């Protein structure tokens, strides 16, 4: 999972490109596509995990926007799969929650900042990804 720090302006070829502009989206999409292409040619299958819901609504909107780019660009490759983390770490409506059900218990899965995961959150994501791998790599 990458991208939590990506929703910000960048300097590209000496020019400031601001987050939220079409120019930023086009540049970011190109970079995501190049990265996905690299993964595609070096792997039988590759997976790109989207961002989970964030506590701060403005930051959550940014993470949804970058995740949409990940999903769209990953779908351009036959061996690429996008994994949404929203059903794994979100609440029943897909919004932010700090606690999730693990083995019938409510477990703290997000850090105090509303961004990062606790060990429980990391384990929940790991289990979801392993389940996906198991179903995709059945022989």
Coordinates of C-alpha atoms in Angstrom, one line a residue:
X1 CA 0.0 0.0 0.0
X2 CA 1.4 3.3 -1.0
X3 CA 0.1 6.8 -1.5
X4 CA -0.9 8.2 1.9
X5 CA 1.5 11.2 1.4
X6 CA 0.8 11.6 -2.4
X7 CA -2.2 14.0 -2.3
X8 CA 0.0 17.2 -2.4
X9 CA 1.6 19.4 -4.9
X10 CA 4.9 18.4 -6.6
X11 CA 7.6 20.1 -8.5
X12 CA 7.8 18.5 -12.0
X13 CA 10.5 19.7 -14.4
X14 CA 10.9 22.9 -12.4
X15 CA 7.2 23.7 -12.4
X16 CA 4.9 23.5 -9.3
X17 CA 2.0 21.2 -10.0
X18 CA -0.8 21.6 -7.4
X19 CA -2.9 18.8 -6.0
X20 CA -6.5 19.0 -7.1
X21 CA -5.7 20.3 -10.6
X22 CA -6.2 18.4 -13.9
X23 CA -2.5 18.7 -14.5
X24 CA -1.7 17.0 -11.1
X25 CA -4.2 14.2 -11.8
X26 CA -2.8 13.6 -15.3
X27 CA 0.8 13.5 -14.0
X28 CA -0.1 11.3 -11.1
X29 CA -2.1 8.9 -13.3
X30 CA 0.9 8.7 -15.6
X31 CA 3.2 7.8 -12.7
X32 CA 0.7 5.2 -11.3
X33 CA 0.4 3.7 -14.8
X34 CA 4.2 3.4 -15.2
X35 CA 4.5 1.8 -11.8
X36 CA 1.6 -0.6 -12.6
X37 CA 3.3 -1.4 -15.9
X38 CA 6.5 -2.3 -14.2
X39 CA 4.7 -4.6 -11.8
X40 CA 2.7 -6.1 -14.7
X41 CA 5.8 -7.2 -16.7
X42 CA 7.6 -8.5 -13.7
X43 CA 4.8 -10.5 -12.0
X44 CA 2.3 -13.2 -12.9
X45 CA -0.2 -11.1 -11.0
X46 CA 0.0 -7.8 -9.1
X47 CA -2.3 -6.2 -6.6
X48 CA -2.8 -2.6 -5.7
X49 CA -4.4 -1.8 -2.4
X50 CA -6.5 1.4 -2.1
X51 CA -6.5 3.7 0.8
X52 CA -8.8 2.9 3.8
X53 CA -11.3 5.5 5.1
X54 CA -9.7 8.3 6.9
X55 CA -11.0 10.1 10.0
X56 CA -10.6 13.6 8.6
X57 CA -13.2 14.2 5.9
X58 CA -11.0 16.3 3.7
X59 CA -8.1 13.9 3.8
X60 CA -10.6 11.0 3.2
X61 CA -11.8 12.7 0.0
X62 CA -8.2 13.0 -1.2
X63 CA -7.5 9.3 -0.4
X64 CA -10.6 8.3 -2.3
X65 CA -9.4 10.3 -5.3
X66 CA -6.0 8.7 -5.4
X67 CA -7.6 5.3 -4.8
X68 CA -9.8 5.8 -7.8
X69 CA -6.8 6.4 -10.0
X70 CA -5.1 3.2 -8.6
X71 CA -8.3 1.2 -9.4
X72 CA -8.6 2.7 -12.9
X73 CA -5.0 2.2 -13.9
X74 CA -4.7 -1.3 -12.4
X75 CA -7.7 -2.3 -14.4
X76 CA -5.8 -1.6 -17.6
X77 CA -3.6 -4.7 -17.0
X78 CA -5.0 -8.2 -17.4
X79 CA -2.8 -9.4 -14.5
X80 CA -3.6 -6.4 -12.2
X81 CA -6.1 -6.4 -9.4
X82 CA -7.2 -3.6 -7.2
X83 CA -8.1 -4.4 -3.6
X84 CA -10.4 -1.9 -1.9
X85 CA -9.5 -1.6 1.8
X86 CA -12.8 0.2 2.6
X87 CA -14.8 -3.1 3.3
X88 CA -11.9 -4.3 5.4
X89 CA -11.2 -1.2 7.6
X90 CA -14.4 0.8 7.1
X91 CA -17.7 0.8 9.0
X92 CA -20.8 -0.8 7.6
X93 CA -21.4 2.3 5.4
X94 CA -17.7 2.5 4.2
X95 CA -16.8 5.3 6.5
X96 CA -14.0 5.7 9.0
X97 CA -14.0 3.6 12.2
X98 CA -11.2 3.1 14.7
X99 CA -12.5 -0.3 15.7
X100 CA -13.3 -3.4 13.7
X101 CA -14.6 -6.9 14.5
X102 CA -11.8 -9.5 14.6
X103 CA -12.8 -12.9 15.8
X104 CA -16.0 -11.6 17.4
X105 CA -14.2 -8.9 19.4
X106 CA -14.1 -5.2 18.7
X107 CA -10.4 -4.4 18.2
X108 CA -8.7 -1.0 17.8
X109 CA -7.5 -1.1 14.2
X110 CA -6.4 2.5 13.6
X111 CA -3.9 4.8 15.2
X112 CA -4.6 7.9 17.1
X113 CA -4.0 10.0 14.0
X114 CA -6.9 8.5 12.2
X115 CA -4.6 7.5 9.3
X116 CA -2.2 4.7 10.3
X117 CA -3.0 1.1 11.4
X118 CA -2.5 -0.6 14.7
X119 CA -1.1 -4.1 14.7
X120 CA -4.8 -5.3 14.7
X121 CA -5.5 -3.2 11.6
X122 CA -2.4 -4.6 9.9
X123 CA -3.5 -8.1 10.7
X124 CA -7.0 -7.5 9.4
X125 CA -5.5 -6.2 6.1
X126 CA -3.0 -9.1 5.9
X127 CA -5.8 -11.6 6.3
X128 CA -7.9 -10.0 3.6
X129 CA -5.0 -10.0 1.1
X130 CA -4.0 -13.6 2.0
X131 CA -7.6 -14.6 1.3
X132 CA -7.4 -12.9 -2.1
X133 CA -4.1 -14.6 -2.9
X134 CA -5.5 -18.0 -1.9
X135 CA -8.4 -17.7 -4.2
X136 CA -6.4 -16.3 -7.1
X137 CA -3.6 -18.8 -6.9
X138 CA -5.6 -22.0 -6.6
X139 CA -4.0 -24.7 -8.8

